[in-house]
Coordinates of C-alpha atoms in Angstrom, one line a residue:
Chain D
X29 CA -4.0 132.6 -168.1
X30 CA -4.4 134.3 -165.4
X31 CA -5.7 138.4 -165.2
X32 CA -6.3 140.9 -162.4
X33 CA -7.7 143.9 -162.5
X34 CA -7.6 146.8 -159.9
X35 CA -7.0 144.3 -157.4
X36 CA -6.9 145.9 -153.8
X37 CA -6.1 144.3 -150.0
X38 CA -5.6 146.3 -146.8
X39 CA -4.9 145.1 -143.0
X40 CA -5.9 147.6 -141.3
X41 CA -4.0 150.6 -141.9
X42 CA -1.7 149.2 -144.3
X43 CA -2.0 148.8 -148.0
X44 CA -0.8 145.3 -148.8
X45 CA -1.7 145.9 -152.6
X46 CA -3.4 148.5 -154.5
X47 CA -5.1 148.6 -157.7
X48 CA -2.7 145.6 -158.9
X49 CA -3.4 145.6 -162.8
X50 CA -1.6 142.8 -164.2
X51 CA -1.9 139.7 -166.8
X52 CA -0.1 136.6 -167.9
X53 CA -0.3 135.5 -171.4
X54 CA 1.3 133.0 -172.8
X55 CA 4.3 132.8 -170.9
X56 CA 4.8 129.4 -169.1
X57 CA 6.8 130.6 -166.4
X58 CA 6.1 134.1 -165.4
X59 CA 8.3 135.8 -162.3
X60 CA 6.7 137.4 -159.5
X61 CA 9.5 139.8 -157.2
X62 CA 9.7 142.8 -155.1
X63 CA 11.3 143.9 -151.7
X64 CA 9.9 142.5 -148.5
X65 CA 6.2 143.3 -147.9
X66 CA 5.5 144.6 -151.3
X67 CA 2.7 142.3 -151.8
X68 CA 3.4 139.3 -153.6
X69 CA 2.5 136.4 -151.1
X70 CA -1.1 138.8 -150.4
X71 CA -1.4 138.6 -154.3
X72 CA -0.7 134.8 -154.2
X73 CA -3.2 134.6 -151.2
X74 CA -5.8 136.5 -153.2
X75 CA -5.6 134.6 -156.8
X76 CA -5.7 130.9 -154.9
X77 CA -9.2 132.4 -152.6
X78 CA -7.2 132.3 -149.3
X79 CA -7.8 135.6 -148.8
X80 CA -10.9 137.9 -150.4
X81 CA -10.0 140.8 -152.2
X82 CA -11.2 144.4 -150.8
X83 CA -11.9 145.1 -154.6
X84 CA -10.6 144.0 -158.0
X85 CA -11.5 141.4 -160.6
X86 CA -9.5 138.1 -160.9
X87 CA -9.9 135.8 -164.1
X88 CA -8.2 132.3 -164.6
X89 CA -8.9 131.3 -168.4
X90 CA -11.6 133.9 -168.9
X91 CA -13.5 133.1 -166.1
X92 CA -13.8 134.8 -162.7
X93 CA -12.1 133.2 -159.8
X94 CA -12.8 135.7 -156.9
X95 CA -14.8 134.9 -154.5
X96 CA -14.5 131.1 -155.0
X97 CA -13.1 129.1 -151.9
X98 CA -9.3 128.0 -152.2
X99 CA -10.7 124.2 -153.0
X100 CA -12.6 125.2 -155.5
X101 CA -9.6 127.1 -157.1
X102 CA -7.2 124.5 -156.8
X103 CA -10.0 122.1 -158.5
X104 CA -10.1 124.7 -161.3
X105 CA -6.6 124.3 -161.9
X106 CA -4.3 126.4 -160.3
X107 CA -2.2 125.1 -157.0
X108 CA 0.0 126.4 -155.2
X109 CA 3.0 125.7 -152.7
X110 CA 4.3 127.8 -149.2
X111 CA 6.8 130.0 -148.5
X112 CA 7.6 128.5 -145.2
X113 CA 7.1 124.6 -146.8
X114 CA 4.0 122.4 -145.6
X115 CA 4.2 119.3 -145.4
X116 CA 2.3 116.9 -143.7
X117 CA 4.8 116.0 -141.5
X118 CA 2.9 113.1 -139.7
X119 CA 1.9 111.0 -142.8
X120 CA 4.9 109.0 -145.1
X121 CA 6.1 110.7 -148.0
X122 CA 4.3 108.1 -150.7
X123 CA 1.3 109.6 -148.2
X124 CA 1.6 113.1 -148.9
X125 CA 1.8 112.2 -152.9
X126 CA -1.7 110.2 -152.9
X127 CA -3.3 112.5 -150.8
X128 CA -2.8 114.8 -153.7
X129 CA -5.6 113.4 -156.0
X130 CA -8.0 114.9 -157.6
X131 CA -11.4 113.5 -156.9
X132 CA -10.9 110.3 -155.7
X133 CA -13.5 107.5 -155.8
X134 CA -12.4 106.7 -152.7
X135 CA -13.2 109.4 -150.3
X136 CA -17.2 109.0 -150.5
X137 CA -18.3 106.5 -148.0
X138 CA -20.4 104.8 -149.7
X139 CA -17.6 103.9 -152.1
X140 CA -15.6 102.3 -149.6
X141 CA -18.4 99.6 -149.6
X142 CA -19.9 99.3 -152.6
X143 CA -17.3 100.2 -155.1
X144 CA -14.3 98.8 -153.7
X145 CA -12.6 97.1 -157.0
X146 CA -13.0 100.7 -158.6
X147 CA -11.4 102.2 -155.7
X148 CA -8.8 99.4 -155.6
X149 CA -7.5 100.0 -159.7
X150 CA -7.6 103.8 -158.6
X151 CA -5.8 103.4 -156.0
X152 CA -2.7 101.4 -157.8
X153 CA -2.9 103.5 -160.6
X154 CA -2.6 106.4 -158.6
X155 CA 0.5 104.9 -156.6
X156 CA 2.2 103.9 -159.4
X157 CA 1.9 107.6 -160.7
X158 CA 2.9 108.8 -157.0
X159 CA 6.5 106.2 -156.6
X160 CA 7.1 107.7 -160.5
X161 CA 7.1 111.0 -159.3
X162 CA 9.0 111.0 -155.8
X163 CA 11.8 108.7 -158.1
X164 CA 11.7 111.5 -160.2
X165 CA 12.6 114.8 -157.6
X166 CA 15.0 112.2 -155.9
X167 CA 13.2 111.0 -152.7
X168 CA 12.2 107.4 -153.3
X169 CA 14.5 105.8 -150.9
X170 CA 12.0 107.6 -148.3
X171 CA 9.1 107.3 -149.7
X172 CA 8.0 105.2 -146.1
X173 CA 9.4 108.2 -144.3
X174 CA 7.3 110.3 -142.3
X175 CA 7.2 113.7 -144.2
X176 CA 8.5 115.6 -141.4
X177 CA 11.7 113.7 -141.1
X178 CA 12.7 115.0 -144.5
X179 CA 15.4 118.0 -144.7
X180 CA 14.1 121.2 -146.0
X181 CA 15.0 120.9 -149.3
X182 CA 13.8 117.4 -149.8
X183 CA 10.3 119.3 -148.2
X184 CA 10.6 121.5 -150.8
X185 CA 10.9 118.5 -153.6
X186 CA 7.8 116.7 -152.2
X187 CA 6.1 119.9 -152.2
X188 CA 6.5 120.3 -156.0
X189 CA 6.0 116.7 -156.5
X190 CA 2.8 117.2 -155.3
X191 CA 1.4 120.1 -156.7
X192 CA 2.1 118.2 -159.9
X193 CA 0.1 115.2 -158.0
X194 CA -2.9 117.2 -158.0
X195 CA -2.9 117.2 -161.5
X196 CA -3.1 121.0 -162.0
X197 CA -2.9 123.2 -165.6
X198 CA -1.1 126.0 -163.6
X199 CA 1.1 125.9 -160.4
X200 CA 2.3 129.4 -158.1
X201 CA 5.5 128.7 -156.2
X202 CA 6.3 131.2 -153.5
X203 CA 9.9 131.0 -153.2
X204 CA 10.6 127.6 -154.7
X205 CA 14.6 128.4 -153.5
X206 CA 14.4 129.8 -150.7
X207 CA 16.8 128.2 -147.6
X208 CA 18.0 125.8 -149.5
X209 CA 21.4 125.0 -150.6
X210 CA 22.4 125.7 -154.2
X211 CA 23.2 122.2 -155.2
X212 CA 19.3 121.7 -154.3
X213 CA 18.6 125.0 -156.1
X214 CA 20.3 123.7 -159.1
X215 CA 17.8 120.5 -159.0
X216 CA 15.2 122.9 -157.8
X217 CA 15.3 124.7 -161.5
X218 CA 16.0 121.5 -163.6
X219 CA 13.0 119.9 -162.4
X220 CA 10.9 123.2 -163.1
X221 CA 12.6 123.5 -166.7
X222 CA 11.3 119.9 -166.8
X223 CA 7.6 120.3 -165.9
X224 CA 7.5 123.3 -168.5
X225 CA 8.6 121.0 -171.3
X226 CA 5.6 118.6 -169.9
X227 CA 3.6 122.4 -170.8
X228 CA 3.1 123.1 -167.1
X229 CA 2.5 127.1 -166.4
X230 CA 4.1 128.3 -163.3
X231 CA 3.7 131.6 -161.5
X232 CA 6.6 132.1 -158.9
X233 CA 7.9 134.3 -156.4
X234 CA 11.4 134.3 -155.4
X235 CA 14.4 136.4 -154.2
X236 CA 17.2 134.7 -156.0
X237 CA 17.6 136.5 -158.9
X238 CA 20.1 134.0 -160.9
X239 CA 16.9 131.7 -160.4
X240 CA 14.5 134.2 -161.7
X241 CA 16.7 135.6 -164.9
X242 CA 17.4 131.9 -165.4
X243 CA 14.0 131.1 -165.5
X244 CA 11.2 133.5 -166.0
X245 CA 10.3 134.4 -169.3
X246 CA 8.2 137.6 -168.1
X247 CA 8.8 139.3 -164.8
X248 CA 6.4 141.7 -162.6
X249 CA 7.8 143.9 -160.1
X250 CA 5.9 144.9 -157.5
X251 CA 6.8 147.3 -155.0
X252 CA 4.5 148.8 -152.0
X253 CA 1.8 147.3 -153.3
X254 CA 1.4 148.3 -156.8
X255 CA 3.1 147.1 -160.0
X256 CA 5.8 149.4 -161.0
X257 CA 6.7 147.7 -163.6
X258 CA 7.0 144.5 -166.1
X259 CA 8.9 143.3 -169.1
X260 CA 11.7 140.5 -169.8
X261 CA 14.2 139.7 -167.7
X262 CA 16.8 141.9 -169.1
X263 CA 14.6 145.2 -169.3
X264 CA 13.6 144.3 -165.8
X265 CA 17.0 144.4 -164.6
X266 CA 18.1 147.6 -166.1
X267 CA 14.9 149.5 -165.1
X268 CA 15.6 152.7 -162.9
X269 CA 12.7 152.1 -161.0
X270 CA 13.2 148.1 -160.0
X271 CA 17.0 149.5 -159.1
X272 CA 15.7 152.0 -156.9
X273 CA 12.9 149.8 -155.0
X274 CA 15.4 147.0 -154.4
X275 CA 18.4 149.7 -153.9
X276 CA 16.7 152.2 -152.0
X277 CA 19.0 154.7 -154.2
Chain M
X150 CA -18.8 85.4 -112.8
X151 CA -21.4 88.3 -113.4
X152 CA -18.6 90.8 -112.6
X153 CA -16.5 89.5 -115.0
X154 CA -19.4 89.6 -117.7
X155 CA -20.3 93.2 -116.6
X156 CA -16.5 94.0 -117.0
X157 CA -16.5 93.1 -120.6
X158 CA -19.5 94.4 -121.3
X159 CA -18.7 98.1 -120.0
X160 CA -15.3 97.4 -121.7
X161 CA -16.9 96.9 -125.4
X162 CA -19.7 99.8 -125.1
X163 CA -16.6 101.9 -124.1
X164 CA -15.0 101.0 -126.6
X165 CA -17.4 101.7 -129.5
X166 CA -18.0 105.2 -128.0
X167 CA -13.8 105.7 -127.6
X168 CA -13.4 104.0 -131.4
X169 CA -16.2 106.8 -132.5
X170 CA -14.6 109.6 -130.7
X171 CA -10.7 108.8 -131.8
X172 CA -12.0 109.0 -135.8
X173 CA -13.1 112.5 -134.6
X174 CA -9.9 113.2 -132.6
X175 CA -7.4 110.9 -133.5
X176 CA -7.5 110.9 -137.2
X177 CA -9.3 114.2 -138.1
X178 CA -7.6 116.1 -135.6
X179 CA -10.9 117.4 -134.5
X180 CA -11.2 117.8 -130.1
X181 CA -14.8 117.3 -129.6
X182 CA -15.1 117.7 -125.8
X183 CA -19.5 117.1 -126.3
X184 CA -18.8 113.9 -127.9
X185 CA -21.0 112.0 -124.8
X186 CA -24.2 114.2 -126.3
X187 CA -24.2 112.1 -129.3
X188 CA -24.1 109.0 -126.7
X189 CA -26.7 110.5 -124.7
X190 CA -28.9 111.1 -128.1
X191 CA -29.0 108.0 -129.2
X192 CA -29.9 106.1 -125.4
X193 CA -32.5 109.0 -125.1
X194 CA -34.3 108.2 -128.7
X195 CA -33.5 104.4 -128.0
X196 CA -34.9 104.3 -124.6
X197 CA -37.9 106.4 -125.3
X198 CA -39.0 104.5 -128.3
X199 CA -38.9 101.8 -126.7
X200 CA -40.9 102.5 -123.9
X201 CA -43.4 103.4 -126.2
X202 CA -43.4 100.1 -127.3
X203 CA -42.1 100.7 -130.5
X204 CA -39.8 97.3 -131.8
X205 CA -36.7 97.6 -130.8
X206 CA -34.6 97.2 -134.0
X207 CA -36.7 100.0 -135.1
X208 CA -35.5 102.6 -132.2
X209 CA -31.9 101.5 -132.7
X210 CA -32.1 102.3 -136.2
X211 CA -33.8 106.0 -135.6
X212 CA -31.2 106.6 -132.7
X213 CA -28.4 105.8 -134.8
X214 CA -30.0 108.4 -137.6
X215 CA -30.8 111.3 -134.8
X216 CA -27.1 110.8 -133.3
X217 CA -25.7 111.1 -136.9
X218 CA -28.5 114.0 -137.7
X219 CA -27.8 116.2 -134.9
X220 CA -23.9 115.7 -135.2
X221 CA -24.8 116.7 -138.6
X222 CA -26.4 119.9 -137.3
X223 CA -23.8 120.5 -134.8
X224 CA -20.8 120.2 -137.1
X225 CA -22.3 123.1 -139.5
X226 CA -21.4 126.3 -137.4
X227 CA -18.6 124.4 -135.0
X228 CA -16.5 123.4 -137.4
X229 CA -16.4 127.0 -138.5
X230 CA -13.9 127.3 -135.7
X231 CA -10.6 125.8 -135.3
X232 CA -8.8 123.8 -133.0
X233 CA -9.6 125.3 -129.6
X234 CA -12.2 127.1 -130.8
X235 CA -14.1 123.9 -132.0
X236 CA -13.6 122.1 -128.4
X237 CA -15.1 125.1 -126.6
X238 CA -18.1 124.9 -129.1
X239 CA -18.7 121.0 -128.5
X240 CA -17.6 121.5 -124.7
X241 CA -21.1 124.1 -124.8
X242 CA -23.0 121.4 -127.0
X243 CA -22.8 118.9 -124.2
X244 CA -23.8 120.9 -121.5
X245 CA -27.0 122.5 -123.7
X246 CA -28.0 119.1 -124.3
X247 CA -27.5 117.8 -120.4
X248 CA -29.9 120.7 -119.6
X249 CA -32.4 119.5 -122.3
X250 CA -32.7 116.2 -120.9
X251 CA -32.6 117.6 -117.5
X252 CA -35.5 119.9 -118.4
X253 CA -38.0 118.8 -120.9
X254 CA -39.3 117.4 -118.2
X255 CA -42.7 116.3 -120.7
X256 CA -40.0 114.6 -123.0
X257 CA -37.4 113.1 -120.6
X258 CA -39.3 112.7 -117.2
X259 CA -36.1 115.6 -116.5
X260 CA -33.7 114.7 -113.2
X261 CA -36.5 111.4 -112.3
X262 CA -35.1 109.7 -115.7
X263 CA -36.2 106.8 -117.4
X264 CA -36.9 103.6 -115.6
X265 CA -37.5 100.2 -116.9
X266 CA -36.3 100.7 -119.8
X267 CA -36.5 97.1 -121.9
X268 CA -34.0 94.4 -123.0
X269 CA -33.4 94.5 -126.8
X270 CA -35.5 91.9 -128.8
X271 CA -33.8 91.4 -132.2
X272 CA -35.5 88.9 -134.7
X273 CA -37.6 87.6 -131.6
X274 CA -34.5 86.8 -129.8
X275 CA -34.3 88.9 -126.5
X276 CA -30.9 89.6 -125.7
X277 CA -32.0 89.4 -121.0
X278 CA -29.0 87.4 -119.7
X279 CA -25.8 88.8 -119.2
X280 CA -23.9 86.3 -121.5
X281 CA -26.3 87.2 -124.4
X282 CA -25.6 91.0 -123.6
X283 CA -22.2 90.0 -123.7
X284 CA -22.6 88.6 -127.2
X285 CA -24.8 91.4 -128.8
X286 CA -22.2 94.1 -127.6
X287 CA -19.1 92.2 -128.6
X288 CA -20.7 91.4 -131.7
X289 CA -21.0 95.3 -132.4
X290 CA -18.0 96.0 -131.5
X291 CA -16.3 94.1 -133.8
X292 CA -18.8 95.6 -136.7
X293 CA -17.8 98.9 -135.8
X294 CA -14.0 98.0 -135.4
X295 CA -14.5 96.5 -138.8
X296 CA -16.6 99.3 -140.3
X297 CA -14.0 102.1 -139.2
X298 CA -11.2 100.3 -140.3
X299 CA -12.0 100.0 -143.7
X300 CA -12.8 104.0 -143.5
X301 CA -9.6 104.3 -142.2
X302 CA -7.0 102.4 -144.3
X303 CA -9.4 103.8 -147.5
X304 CA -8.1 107.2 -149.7
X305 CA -11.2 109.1 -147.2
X306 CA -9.6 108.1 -144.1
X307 CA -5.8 110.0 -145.5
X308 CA -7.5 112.7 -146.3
X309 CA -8.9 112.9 -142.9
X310 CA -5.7 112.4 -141.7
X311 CA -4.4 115.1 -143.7
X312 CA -7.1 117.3 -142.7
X313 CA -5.3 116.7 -139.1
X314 CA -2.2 117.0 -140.5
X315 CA -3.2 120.7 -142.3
X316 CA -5.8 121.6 -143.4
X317 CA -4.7 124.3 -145.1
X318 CA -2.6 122.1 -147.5
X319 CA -5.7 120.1 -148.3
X320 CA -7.3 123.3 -149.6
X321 CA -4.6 124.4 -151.4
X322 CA -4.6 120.5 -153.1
X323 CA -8.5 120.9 -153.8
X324 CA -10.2 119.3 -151.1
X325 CA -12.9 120.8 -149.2
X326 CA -12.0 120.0 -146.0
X327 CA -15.4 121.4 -144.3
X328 CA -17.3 118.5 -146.0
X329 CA -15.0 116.2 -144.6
X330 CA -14.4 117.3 -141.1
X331 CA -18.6 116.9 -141.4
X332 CA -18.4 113.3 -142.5
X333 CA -15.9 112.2 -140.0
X334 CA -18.7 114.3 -137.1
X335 CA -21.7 112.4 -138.4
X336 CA -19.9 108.9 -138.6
X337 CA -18.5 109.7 -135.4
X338 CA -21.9 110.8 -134.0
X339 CA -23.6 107.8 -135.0
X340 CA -21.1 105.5 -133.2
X341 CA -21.7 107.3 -130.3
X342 CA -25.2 107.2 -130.8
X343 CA -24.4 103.3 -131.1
X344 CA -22.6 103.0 -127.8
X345 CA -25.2 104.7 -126.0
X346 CA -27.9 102.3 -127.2
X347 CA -26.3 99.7 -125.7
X348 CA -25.7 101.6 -122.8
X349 CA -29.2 102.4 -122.1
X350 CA -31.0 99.2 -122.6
X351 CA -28.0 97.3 -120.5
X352 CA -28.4 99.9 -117.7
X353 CA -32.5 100.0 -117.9
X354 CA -32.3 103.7 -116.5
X355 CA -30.7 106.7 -117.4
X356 CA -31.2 110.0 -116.0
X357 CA -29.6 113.1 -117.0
X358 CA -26.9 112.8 -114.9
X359 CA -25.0 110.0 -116.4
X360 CA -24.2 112.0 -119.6
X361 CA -21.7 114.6 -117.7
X362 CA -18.3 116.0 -119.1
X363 CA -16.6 114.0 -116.5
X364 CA -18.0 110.8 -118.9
X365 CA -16.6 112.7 -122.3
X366 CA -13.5 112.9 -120.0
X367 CA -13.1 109.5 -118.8
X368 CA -13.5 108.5 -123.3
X369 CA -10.8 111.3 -124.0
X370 CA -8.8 109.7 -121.7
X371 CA -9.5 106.1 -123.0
X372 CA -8.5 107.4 -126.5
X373 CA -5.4 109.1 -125.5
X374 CA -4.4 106.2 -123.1
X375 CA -5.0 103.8 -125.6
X376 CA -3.3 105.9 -128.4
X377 CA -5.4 107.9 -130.4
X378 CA -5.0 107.8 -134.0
X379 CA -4.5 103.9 -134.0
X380 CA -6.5 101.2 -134.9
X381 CA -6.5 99.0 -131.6
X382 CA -5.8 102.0 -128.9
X383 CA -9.2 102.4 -128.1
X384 CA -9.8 99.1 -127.3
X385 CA -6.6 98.9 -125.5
X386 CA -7.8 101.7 -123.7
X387 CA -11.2 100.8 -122.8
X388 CA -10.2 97.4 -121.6
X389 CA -7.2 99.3 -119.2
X390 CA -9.4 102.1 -117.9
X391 CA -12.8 100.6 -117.5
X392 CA -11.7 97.6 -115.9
X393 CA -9.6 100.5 -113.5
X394 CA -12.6 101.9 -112.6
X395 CA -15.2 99.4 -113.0
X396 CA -13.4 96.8 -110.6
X397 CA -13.1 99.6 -108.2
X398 CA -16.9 99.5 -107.8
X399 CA -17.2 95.5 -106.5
X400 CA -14.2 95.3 -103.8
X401 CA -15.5 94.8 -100.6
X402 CA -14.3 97.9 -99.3
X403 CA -16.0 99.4 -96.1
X404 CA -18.5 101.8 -96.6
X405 CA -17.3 104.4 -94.9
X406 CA -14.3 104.8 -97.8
X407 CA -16.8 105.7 -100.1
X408 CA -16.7 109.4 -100.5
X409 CA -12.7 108.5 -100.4
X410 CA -12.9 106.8 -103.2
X411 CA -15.0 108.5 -106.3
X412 CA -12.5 111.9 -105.5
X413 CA -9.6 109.3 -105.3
X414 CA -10.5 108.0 -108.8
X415 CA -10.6 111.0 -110.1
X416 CA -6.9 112.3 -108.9
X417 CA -5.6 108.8 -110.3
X418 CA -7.7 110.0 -113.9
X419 CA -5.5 113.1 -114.0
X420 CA -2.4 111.8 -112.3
X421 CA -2.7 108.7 -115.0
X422 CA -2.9 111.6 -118.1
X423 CA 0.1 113.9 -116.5
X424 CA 2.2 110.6 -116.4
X425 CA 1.2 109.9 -119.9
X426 CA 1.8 113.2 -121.1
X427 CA 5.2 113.5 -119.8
X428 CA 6.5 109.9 -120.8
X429 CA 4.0 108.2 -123.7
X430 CA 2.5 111.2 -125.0
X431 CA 1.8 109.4 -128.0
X432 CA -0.2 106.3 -126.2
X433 CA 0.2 102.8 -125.0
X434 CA 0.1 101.7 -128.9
X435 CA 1.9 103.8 -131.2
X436 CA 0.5 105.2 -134.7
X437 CA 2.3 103.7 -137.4
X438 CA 5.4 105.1 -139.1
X439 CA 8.7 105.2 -139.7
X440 CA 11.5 107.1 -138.0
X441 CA 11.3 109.3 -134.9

């Protein structure tokens, strides 16, 4: 699905990734890990356009993707969640969910007075997809919550909710675990499992390594930068070299 | 009796201009601190066209298009920046376009301004008498209340709200939030544009002078009184501040107190927002939501 090739980013003197080489096929959930500051979020920000690469080729589905703005990214099918979760804390949860949709008839202003019925069966349709979803990762008694009330872990539910919201054919999850407890891990995975039975592709980053041998059916380890290595979870965890970057031995 | 029509009709033109500005501010997230340009655009275009005889609904029409055009113009390279950034940007806006009234002197008549500037005639009706003025404002008030609040509660007005919330997100979701921090600019520029048409041709003369930050002040403070993001706050607003200030201006006070007062007003302005700040930061009405 997705491909990179020789992908480069610097800030100022320090080499966040270096000719980064690497391609997903046919895996539906692919692991991204690595020590702290080896990379992965800059690779994240690089594939969804939130940051331009210095040099390096990206390809989504054959097609080039570098360059594009994150919008036009996300339209093209791959979105993505936060490390530190984003929410929008000041709008209810249901909110947050139908905000989510992809090309609305209903934000062009001309719409709003001349094609209101369409916008109106949107509209309930869309809700009705929206209250299905949030029932589904657990949070419809708040749907009329304001976002930001939420704990972080339900955050992190909505968050996933709604990437699936915007209707995408690929999602990257940086740290989909992270800070929360493990009862809410254990939901965390189930719903994931879920979505790839649905045939949703993920991308994700995370720490937890229970998560990530539980889950991932390919793994790239990145370390300073560059790829030292990839393979299934098993070889990954036996390779000298992943020991040594997370070890330090 | 005249006061009390004056009152209300400073109270509804303040309130269109306070309604335009809190889409920009209140649901966008967007601090335009030039917002009174757009209001001095559009009594500028209205006023001159009019002088030069051209019919009336035909001037209010082109002023409402230059106040959306030029917000259109404006919001290109501003909303490049964020946050701060933006507000400086609009904050230089205003001030540019103060000094282009204030010196195309050919265009404007500069620091003399524009006398005898006509009464609106609409359908051969010619809205003179303060009661009529009264109607033709309140009337457009309640079009613009209406026309906003349909933006608002509609799927465009969350995702300006979401574009307040974080914009980021909404990038990351697919939405390209530059084209619709524009659209809320332009729609907010042309209600500006509105309240300043009915500004200038209830006034009959503007000069330069009357479109000063301390006026984009006085309509950040209207929306933040009133409680910006909501519906009514504007209006509630408008209604608390203008009639402040506004009834101010006919007690019989001796003359003397005069340069007393206008400072006066001013400290009571900024003592009013440090109250607010500290205990209502959110406003006198409250933006809908549960749990705090």
């Amino acid at each position: 699905m997705i491909e990179t090739k020789g992908l480069s980013k610097s800030f100022g003197g320090i080499q966040a990734l270096s000719n980064c080489t690497l391609s997903l096929k046919g895996h539906a959930i692919t692991g991204l890990i690595g020590p702290n500051g080896s990379g992965k979020t800059t690779l994240f920000n690089l594939i969804t356009g939130f940051l331009p690469p210095d040099s390096g080729e990206i390809y989504f589905k054959g097609k080039r993707i570098d360059g594009r703005l994150p919008h036009e990214v996300a339209s093209a099918g791959i979105v993505r969640t936060f490390q530190l979760t984003r929410v929008l804390p000041k709008m209810t949860v249901l909110d947050n969910m139908l905000i989510a949709c992809p090309r609305q008839t209903g934000e062009t202003l001309s719409s709003l007075f001349f094609h209101s019925n369409t916008i109106r069966v949107e509209e309930n349709q869309n809700r009705k997809r929206a209250l299905e979803l949030i029932e589904w990762v657990g949070l419809s008694h708040l749907k009329d919550q304001w976002a930001g009330n939420l704990s972080y872990g339900q955050q992190k539910l909505l968050e996933l909710a709604r990437a699936l919201m915007a209707n995408p054919t690929m999602i990257l999850l940086d740290e989909p675990t992270a800070g929360i407890n493990p009862i809410m891990i254990q939901t965390m995975m189930e719903l994931i499992l879920k979505m790839k039975e649905w045939g949703m592709i993920f991308f994700i980053i995370e720490h937890n390594m229970d998560v990530i041998i539980e889950l991932c059916e390919w793994i790239f380890v990145l370390d300073n930068g560059e790829k030292i290595a990839e393979g299934k979870p098993k070889e990954i965890q036996q390779n000298p070299r992943v020991i040594e970057a997370y070890l330090g031995v | 009796m005249d006061l009390f029509l004056h009152l209300w009709i400073m109270i509804f033109i303040y309130s269109i201009f306070a309604m335009s500005l809190n889409l920009e501010m209140g649901y966008t997230g967007l601090f335009n601190f030039g917002h009174i340009a757009f209001f001095g655009i559009g009594a500028y275009t209205s006023a001159l066209l009019t002088l030069h005889q051209i019919p009336f609904a035909l001037a209010f029409v082109v002023a409402l298009v230059a106040s959306g055009f030029f917000g259109f113009l404006l919001s290109i390279p501003s909303l490049r920046l964020r946050g701060d950034y933006f507000g400086i940007a609009t904050l230089g806006f205003g001030e540019i376009l103060r000094m282009v009234f204030q010196n195309e002197v050919w265009l404007t008549k500069g620091p003399m301004g524009l006398p005898g500037i006509p009464k609106p005639i609409l359908f051969s009706y010619r809205f003179a008498t303060l009661p009529q003025y009264l109607l033709l404002t309140m009337g457009l008030t309640i079009v613009t209340f209406l026309i906003l609040r349909i933006i608002i509660r509609s799927p465009l007005g969350r995702t300006l709200r979401g574009i307040r919330e974080d914009e980021i997100v909404l990038m990351a979701l697919g939405k390209n939030a530059f084209h619709f921090k524009i659209k809320s600019v332009v729609i907010g520029s042309v209600f500006a544009g509105l309240a300043g048409v009915l500004w200038t041709h209830y006034t009959t003369f503007i000069s330069p002078g009357d479109f000063t930050l301390s006026e984009t002040i006085l309509v950040l403070l209207i929306v933040v009184l009133g409680g910006k993001g909501t519906e009514w706050g504007p209006l509630m607003g408008a209604f608390v501040l203008i009639f402040f200030q506004e009834s101010l201006r006919f007690l019989k006070l001796p003359t003397e107190w005069g340069r007393y007062l206008a400072p006066l007003q001013q400290m009571i302005f900024g003592g009013l927002l440090i109250f607010l700040m500290i205990y209502r930061p959110e406003g006198l009405i409250r933006e809908k939501g549960e749990g705090r």
